[in-house]
Short mmCIF file of C-alpha atoms in Angstrom, two decimals:
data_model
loop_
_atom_site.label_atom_id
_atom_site.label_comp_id
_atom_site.label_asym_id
_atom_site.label_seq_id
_atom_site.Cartn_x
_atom_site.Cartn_y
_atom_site.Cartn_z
CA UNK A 3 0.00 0.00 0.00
CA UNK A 4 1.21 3.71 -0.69
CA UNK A 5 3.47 5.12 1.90
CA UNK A 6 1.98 8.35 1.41
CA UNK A 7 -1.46 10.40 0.43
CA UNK A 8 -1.28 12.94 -1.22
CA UNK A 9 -2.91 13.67 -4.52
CA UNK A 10 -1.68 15.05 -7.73
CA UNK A 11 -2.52 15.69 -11.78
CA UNK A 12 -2.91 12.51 -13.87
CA UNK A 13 -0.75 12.61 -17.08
CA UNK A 14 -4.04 12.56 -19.27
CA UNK A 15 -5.42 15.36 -16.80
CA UNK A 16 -2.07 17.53 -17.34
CA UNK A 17 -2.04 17.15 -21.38
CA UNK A 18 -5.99 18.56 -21.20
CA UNK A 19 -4.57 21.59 -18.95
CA UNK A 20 -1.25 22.20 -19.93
CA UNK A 21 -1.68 25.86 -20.36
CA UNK A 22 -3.40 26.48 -17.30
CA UNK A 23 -0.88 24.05 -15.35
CA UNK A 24 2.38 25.95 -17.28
CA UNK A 25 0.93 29.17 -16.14
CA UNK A 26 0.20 28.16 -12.56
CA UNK A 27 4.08 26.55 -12.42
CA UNK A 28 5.22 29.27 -13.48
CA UNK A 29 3.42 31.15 -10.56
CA UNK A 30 4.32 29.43 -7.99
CA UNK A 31 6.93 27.63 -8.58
CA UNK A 32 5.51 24.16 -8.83
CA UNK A 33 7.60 21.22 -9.67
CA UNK A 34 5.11 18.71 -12.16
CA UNK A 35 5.03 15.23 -12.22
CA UNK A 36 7.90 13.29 -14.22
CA UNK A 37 6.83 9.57 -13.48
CA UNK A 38 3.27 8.55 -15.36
CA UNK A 39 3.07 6.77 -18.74
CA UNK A 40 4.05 7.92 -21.73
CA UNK A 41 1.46 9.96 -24.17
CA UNK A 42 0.42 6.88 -25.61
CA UNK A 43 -0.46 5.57 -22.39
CA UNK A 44 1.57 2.34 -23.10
CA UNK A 45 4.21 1.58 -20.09
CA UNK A 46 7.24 -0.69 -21.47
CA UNK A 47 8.98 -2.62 -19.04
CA UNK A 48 12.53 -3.86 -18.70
CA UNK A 49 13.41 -7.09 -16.52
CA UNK A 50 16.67 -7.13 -14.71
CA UNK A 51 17.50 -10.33 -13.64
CA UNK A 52 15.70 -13.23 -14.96
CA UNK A 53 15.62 -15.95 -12.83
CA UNK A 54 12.50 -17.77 -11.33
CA UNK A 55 11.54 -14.85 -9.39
CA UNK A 56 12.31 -12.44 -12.05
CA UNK A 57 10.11 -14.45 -14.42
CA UNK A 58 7.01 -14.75 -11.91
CA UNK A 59 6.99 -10.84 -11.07
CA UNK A 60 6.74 -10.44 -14.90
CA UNK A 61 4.15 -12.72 -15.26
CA UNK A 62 1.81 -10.79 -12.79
CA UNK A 63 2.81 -8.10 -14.65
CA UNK A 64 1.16 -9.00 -17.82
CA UNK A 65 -1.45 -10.37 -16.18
CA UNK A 66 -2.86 -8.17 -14.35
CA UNK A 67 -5.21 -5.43 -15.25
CA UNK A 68 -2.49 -2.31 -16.15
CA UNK A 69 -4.89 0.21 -17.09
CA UNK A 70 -3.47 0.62 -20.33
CA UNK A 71 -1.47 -1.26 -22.49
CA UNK A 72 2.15 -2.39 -20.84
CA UNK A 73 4.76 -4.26 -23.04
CA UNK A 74 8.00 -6.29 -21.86
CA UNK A 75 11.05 -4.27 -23.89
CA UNK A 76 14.29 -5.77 -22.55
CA UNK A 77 15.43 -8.12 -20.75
CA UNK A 78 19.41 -8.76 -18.69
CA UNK A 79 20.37 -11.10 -16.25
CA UNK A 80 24.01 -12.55 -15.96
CA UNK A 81 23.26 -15.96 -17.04
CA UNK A 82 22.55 -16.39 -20.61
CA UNK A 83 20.28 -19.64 -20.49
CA UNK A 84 18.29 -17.88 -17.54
CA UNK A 85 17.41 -15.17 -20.01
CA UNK A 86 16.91 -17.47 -22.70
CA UNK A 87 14.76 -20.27 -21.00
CA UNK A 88 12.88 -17.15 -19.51
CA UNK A 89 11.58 -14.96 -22.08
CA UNK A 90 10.55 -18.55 -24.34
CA UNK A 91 8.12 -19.17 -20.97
CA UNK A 92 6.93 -15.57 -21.13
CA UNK A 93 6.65 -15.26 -25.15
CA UNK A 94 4.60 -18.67 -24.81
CA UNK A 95 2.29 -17.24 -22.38
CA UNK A 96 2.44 -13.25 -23.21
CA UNK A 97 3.55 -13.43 -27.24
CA UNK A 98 1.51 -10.27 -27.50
CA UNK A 99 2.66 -7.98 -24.40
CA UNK A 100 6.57 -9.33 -25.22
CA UNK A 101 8.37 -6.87 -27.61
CA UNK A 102 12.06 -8.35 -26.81
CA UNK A 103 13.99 -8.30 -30.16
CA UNK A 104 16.99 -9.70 -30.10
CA UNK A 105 19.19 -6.72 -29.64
CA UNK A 106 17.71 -6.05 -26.42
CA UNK A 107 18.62 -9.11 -24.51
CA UNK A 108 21.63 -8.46 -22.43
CA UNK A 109 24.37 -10.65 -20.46
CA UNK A 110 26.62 -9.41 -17.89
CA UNK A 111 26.53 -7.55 -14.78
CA UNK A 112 26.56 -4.42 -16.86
CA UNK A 113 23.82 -5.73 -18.46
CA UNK A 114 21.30 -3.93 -15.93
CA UNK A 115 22.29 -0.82 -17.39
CA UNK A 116 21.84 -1.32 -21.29
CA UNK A 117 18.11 -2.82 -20.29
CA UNK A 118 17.41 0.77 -18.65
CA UNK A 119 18.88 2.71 -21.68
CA UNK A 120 16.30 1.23 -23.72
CA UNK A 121 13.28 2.41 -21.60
CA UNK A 122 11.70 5.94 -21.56
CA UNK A 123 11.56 8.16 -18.65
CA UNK A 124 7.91 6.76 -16.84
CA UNK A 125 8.64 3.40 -17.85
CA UNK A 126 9.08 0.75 -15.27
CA UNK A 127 12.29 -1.02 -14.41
CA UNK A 128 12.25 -4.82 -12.14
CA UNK A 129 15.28 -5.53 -10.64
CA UNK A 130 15.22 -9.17 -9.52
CA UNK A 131 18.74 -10.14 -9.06
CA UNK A 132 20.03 -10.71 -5.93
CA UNK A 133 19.37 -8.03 -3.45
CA UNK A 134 22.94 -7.33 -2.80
CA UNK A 135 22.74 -5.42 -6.31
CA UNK A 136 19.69 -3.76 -5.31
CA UNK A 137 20.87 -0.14 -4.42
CA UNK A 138 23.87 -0.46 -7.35
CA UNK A 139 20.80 -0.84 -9.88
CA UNK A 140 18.17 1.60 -8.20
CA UNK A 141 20.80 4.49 -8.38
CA UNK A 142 20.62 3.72 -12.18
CA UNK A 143 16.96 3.89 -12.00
CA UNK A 144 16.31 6.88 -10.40
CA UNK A 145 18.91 8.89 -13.00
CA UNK A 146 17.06 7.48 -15.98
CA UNK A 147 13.95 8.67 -14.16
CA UNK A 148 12.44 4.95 -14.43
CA UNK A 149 9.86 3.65 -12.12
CA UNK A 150 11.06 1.04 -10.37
CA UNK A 151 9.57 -2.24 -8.66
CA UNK A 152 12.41 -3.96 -7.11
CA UNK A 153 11.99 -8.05 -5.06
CA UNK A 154 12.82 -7.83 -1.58
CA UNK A 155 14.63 -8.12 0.33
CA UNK A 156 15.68 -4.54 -0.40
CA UNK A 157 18.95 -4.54 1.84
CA UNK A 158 21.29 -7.38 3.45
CA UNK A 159 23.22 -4.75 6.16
CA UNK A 160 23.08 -1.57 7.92
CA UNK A 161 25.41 0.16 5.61
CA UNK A 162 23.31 -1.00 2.01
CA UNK A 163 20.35 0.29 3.81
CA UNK A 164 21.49 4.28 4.39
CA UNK A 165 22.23 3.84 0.62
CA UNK A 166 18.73 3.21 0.44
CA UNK A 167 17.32 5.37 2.74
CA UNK A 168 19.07 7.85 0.92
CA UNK A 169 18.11 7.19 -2.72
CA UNK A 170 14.36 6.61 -1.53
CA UNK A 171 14.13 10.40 -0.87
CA UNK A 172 16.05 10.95 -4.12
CA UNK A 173 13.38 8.66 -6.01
CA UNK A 174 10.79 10.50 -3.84
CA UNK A 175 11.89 14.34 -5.44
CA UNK A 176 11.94 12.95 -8.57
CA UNK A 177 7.99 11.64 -8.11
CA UNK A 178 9.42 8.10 -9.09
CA UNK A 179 7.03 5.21 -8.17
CA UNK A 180 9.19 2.49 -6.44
CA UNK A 181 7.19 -0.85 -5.33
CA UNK A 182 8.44 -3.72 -3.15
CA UNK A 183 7.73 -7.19 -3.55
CA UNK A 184 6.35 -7.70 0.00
CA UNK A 185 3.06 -8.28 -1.67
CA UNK A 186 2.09 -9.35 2.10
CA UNK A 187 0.95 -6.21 2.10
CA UNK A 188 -1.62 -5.51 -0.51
CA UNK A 189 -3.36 -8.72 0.59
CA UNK A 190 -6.84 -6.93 1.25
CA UNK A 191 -7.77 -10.12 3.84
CA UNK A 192 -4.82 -9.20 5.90
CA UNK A 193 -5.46 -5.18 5.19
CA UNK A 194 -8.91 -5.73 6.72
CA UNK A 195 -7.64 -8.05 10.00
CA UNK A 196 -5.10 -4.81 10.15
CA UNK A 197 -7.92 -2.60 10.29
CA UNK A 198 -9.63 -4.92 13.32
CA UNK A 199 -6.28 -4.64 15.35
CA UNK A 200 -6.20 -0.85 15.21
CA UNK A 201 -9.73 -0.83 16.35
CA UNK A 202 -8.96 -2.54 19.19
CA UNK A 203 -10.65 -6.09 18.54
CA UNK A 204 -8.51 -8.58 20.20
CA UNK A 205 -7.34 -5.73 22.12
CA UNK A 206 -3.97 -4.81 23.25
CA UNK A 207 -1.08 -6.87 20.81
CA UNK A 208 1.37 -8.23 23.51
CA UNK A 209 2.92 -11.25 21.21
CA UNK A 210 3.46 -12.40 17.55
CA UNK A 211 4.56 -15.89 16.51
CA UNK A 212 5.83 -16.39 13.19
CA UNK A 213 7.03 -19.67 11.81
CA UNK A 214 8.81 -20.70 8.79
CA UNK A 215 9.71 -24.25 8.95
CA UNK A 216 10.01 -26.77 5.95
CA UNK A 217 12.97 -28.16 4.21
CA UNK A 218 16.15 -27.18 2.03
CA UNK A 219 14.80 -24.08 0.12
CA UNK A 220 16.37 -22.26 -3.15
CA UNK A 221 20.11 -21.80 -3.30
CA UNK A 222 20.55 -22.09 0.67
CA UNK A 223 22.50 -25.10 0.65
CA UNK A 224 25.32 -25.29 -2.05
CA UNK A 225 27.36 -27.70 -2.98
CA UNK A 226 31.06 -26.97 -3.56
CA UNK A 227 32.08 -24.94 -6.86
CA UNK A 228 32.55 -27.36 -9.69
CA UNK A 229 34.96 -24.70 -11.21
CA UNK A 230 33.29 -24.30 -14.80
CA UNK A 231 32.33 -20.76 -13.57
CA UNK A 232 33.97 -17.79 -12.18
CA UNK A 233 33.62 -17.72 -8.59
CA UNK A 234 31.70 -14.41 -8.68
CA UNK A 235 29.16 -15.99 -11.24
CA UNK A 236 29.31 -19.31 -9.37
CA UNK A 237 28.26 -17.12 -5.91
CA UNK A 238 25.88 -15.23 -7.57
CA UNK A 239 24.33 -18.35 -8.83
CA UNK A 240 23.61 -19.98 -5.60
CA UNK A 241 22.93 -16.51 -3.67
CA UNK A 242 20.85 -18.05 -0.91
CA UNK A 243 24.01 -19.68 0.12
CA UNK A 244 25.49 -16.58 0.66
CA UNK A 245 25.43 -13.60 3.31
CA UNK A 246 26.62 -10.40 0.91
CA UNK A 247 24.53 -11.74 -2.12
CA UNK A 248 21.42 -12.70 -0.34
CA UNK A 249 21.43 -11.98 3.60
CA UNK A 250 21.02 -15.91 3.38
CA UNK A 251 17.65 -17.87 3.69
CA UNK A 252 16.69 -16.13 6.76
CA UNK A 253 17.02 -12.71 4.65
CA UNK A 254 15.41 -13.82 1.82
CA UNK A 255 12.65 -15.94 2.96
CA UNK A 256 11.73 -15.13 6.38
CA UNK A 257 11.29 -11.49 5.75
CA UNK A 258 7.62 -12.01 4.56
CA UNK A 259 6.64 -13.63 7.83
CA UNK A 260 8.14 -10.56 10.13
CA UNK A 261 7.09 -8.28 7.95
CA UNK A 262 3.44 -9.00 8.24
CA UNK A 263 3.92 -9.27 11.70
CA UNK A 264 5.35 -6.02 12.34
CA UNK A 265 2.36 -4.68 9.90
CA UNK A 266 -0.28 -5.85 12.20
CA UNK A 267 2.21 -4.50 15.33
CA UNK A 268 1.96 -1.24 13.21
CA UNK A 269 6.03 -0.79 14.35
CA UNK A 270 9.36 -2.27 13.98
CA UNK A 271 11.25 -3.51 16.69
CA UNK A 272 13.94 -1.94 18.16
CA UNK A 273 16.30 -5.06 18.75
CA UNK A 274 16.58 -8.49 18.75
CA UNK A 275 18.15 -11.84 20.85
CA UNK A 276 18.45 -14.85 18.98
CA UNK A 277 19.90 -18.47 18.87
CA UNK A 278 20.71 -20.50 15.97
CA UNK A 279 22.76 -23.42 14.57
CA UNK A 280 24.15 -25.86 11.69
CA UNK A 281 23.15 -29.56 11.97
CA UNK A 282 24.33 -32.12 9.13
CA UNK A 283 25.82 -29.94 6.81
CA UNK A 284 27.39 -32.74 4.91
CA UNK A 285 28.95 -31.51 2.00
CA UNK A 286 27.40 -28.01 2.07
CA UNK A 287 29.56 -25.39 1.96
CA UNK A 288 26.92 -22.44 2.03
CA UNK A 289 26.93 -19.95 5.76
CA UNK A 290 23.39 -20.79 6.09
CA UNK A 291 22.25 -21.77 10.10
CA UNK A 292 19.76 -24.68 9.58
CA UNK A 293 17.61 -23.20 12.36
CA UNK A 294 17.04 -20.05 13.89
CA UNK A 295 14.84 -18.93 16.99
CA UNK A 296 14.79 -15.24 17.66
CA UNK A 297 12.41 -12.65 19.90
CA UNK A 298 12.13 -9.80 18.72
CA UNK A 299 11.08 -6.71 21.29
CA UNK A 300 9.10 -3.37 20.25
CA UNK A 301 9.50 -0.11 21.40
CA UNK A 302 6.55 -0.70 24.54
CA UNK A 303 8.04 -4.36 24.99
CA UNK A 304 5.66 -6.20 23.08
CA UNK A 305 7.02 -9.50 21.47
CA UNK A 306 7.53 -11.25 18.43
CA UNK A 307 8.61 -14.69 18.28
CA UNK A 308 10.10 -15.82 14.94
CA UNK A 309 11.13 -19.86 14.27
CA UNK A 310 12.57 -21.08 11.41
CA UNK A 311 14.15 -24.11 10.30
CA UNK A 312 15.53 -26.03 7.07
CA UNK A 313 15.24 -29.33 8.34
CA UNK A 314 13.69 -32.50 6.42
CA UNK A 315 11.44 -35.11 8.37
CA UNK A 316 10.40 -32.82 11.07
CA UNK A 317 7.14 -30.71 11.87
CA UNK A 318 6.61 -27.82 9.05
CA UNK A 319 4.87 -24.83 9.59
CA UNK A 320 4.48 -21.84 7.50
CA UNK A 321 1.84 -19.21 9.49
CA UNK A 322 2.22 -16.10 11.59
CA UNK A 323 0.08 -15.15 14.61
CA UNK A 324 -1.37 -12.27 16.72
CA UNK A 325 -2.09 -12.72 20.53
CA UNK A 326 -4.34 -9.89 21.71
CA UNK A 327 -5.44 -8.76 25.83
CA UNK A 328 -8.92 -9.59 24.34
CA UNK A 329 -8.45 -12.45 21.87
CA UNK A 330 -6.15 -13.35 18.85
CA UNK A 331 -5.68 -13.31 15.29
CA UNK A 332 -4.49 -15.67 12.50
CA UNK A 333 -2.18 -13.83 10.10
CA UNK A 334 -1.93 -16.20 7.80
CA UNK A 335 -2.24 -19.82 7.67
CA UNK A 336 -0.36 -22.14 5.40
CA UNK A 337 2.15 -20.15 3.72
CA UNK A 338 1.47 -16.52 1.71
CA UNK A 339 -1.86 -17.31 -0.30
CA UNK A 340 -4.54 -17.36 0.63
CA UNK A 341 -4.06 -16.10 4.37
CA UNK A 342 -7.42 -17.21 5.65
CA UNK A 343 -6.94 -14.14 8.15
CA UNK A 344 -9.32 -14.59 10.85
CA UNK A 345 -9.80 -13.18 15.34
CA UNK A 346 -10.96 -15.00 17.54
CA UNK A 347 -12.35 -14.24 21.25
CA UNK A 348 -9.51 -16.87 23.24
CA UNK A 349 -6.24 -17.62 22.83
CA UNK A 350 -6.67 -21.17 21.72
CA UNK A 351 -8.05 -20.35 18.48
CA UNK A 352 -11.15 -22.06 19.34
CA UNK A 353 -13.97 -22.28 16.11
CA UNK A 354 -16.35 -21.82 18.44
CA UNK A 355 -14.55 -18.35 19.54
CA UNK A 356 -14.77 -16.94 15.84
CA UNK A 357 -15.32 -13.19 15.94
CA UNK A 358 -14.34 -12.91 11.87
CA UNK A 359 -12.87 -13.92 8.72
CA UNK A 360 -12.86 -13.21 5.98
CA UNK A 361 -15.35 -14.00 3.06
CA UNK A 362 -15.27 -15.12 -0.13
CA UNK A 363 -12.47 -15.73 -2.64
CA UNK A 364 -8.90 -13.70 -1.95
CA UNK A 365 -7.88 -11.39 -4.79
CA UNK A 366 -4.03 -12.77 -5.23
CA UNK A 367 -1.43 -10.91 -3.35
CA UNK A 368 1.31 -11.10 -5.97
CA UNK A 369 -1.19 -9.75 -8.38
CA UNK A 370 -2.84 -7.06 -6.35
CA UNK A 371 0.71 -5.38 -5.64
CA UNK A 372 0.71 -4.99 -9.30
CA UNK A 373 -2.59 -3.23 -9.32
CA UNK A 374 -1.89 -0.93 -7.09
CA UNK A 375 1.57 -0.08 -8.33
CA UNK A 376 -0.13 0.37 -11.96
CA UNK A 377 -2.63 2.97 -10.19
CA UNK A 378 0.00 4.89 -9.01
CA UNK A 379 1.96 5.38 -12.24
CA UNK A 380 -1.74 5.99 -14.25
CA UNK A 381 -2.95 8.41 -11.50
CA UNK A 382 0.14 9.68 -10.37
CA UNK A 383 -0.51 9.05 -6.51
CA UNK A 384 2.47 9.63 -4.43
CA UNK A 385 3.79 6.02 -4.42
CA UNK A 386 7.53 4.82 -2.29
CA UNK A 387 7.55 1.37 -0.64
CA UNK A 388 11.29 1.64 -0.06
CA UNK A 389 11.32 3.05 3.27
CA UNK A 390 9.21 0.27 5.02
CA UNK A 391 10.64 -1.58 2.61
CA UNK A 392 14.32 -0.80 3.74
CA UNK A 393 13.30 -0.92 7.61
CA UNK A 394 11.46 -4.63 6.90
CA UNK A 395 15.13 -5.94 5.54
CA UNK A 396 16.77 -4.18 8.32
CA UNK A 397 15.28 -6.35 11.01
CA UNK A 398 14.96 -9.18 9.53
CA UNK A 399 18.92 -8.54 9.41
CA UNK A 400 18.79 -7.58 12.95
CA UNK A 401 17.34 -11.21 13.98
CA UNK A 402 19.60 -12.54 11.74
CA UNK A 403 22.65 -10.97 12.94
CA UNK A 404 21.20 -11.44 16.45
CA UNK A 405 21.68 -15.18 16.06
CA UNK A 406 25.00 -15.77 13.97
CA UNK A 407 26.79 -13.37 16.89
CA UNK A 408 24.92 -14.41 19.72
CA UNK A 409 24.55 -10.30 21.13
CA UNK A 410 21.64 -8.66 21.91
CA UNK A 411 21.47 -6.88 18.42
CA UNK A 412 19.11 -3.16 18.21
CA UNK A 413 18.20 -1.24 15.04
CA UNK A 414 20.15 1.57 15.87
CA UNK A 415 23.42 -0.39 16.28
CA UNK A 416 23.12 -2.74 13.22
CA UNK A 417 21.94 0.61 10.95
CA UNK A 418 24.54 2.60 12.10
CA UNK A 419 27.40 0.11 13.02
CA UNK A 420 26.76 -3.47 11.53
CA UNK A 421 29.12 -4.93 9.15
CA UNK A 422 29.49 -4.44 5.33
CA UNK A 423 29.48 -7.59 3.50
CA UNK A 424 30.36 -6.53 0.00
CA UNK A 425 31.98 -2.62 -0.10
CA UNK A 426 32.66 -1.86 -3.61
CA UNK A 427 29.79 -3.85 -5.12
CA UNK A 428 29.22 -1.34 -7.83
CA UNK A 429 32.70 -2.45 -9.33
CA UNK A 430 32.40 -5.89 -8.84
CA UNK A 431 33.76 -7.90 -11.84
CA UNK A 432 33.06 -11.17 -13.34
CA UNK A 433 36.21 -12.69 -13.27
CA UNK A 434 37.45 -10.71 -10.35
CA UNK A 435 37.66 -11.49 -7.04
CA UNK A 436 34.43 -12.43 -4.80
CA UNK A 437 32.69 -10.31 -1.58
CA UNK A 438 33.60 -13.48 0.22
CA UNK A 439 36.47 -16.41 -0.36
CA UNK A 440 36.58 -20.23 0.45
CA UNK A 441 38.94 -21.57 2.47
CA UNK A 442 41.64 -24.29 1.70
CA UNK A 443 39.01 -27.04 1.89
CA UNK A 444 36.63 -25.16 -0.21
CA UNK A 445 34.27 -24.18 2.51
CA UNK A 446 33.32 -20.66 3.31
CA UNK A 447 33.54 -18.64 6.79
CA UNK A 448 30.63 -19.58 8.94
CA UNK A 449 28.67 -17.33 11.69
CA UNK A 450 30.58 -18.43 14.94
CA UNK A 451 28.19 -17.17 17.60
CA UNK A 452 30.73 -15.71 20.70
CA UNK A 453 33.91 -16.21 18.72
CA UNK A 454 33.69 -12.99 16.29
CA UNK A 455 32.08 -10.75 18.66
CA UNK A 456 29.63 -8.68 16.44
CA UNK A 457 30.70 -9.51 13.28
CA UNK A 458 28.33 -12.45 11.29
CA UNK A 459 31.48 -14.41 9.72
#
């Protein structure tokens, strides 16, 4: 949902008034819009990084209702097959909305950049890579006066997110419309059990419980590098086995379930104590824990209890709750869709203590984000997810962190004091050297809670 209210000139409104706008401007002073489609109303759309994330956010993009026509234009990812195998699944399914011609498929991690050149300021930029590359990529953006959505999670440390922090209020003066793919979010079911928590129906929140549990997940465990690839493009590869590329599964992944958490808290918190460990690694040679427990405290000492584990043959669970003075709340259920959000008068969830839930079919999450995003470019509504976006990937660092030292970790310190895991991203080089290196026996540095004092490896 929009970070902010206000209201402003459509493009179609401003080409009907242009003289009467030009004059007031010129009046006053006033700063028009630069970020809504293009006269023709069509929005093209560039894909950076196109992987099997990359290639779903695209999808909802063409799928959804754009209110006007949208077209994809370019496409860039590292990985020439990736690119490849992903724009024949798109063509297949969106032959009509795909305008890629050959010259504007690009390889390399300069690639990012040649995809933008070929977009129009108003157009729309997705940056799916990594998230490490994140702030490297969105400082392209905003120059090239793009619109932006951009996968979370949006930072991996304390120093990536001031970068961000910062170039949010530059993408702010420049009335660029930057999503975030916490599409948590725009689910309307959890929106209205949101609404019912402000209002005071299960009365005061006291504790959140948030569980990701289930077995190995994307890149997170990784095998040793066969050497047929640089060891940059071999990291890059299996980022989710990696804490400067990825923030590691518990970046990556878990950040949906605090986030949605901290949505219903209506805060962040302000630190974090955590425990953590690696259990038959095997082979592996990734810095992933293999399970993580961490409480979380806000501001008025309210809790949130986060468990999550990578573990096959055990008890999964994939669901986030709300404990009220008056009742509690499921968050969601059984992973992100549907949520089946629902209160209830106990704290044993009891079906006989059902106060609401809600009804009918749930408009899809990862399509609704879309929507909204599309409104804000067509209607030019003030429109910047990065700040919650930013402070969402800050503490699910901070838990994070929290565990691989073993310190009491708070916002302020990890923000303002936390480690750096790849300085100098923005010249990073294919066949140079790599944010992190293995060791003689090819494994990587691992988080060694009370031996490295505060820093994660």
């Amino acid at each position: 949902m929009p970070d902010f209210g206000l209201a402003s000139l459509s493009r179609r409104d401003l080409l009907k008034t242009t003289g009467a706008v030009a004059t007031t401007a010129a009046l006053s002073n006033l700063v028009l819009p630069k970020a809504y489609a293009s006269e023709d109303n069509n929005i093209d759309i560039a894909l950076v990084g196109c992987g099997g994330r990359g290639s779903g956010a695209i999808a909802d993009a063409l799928s959804v209702n754009a209110g006007g026509p949208v077209k994809l234009k370019a496409m860039a990812d590292v990985f020439d097959n990736r690119l490849s195998n992903s724009y024949n699944a798109l063509n297949g399914q969106f032959e009509d909305k795909m305008d890629v011609a050959p010259e504007r498929k690009f390889i390399g991690l300069e690639a990012y950049k040649e995809a933008m050149d070929c977009l129009k300021p108003g157009d729309v930029v997705v940056l799916t890579t990594p998230p490490a590359f994140r702030w490297v990529q969105f400082q392209y953006a905003i120059e090239k006066g793009l619109n932006v959505f951009m996968e979370k999670p949006v930072t991996v440390d304390g120093p990536t997110s001031r970068k961000m922090f910062e170039l949010a209020e530059k993408a702010s003066a420049k009335n660029l419309k930057v999503g975030v793919g916490l599409m948590c979010r725009h689910s309307r079911s959890r929106g209205e059990l949101f609404k019912r928590i402000q209002d005071g129906e299960i009365g005061e929140l006291n504790l959140l419980r948030a569980y990701r549990m289930h077995g190995p997940v994307g890149s997170a465990f990784v095998t040793p590098n066969p050497g047929d690839v640089s060891e940059v493009l071999y990291q890059i590869a299996n980022f989710h086995g990696f804490l400067w590329a990825s923030g590691g599964c518990y970046s990556d992944f878990y950040i949906h379930n605090i986030d949605e958490c901290c949505w219903m808290k209506n805060d962040f918190p302000v630190k974090a104590q955590a425990s953590g460990g690696r259990h038959y690694r095997g082979d592996y040679v990734d810095q992933n824990f293999d399970n993580y427990s961490v409480e979380y405290t806000f501001k008025d000492g309210a809790k949130l209890m986060f468990y999550g584990r990578t573990m096959s043959n055990v008890k999964q669970e994939f669901a986030s709750y709300a404990h009220g003075s008056k009742g509690t709340a499921v968050i969601s259920e059984n992973g992100h869709f549907p949520a089946k959000a629902r209160t209830y008068s106990d704290q044993n969830f009891t079906r006989s203590k059902l106060i609401w839930q809600y009804e009918g079919n749930e408009p899809n999450p990862y399509q609704t984000e879309w929507e909204d995003f599309y409104d804000a470019i067509r209607n030019d509504k003030p429109y910047n997810e990065v700040p919650r976006g930013v402070k969402a990937s800050l503490v699910t660092s901070m838990g994070r962190m929290a565990a691989h030292t073993g310190q009491v970790i708070t916002y302020d310190q990890i923000l303002n004091e936390g480690q750096e895991f790849a300085p100098g991203l923005d010249t990073l080089k294919a066949d140079g050297p790599a944010p992190v290196q293995a060791t003689e026996n090819g494994k990587y540095p691992v988080p060694a809670p009370g031996l490295k004092g505060e820093l994660e490896y």
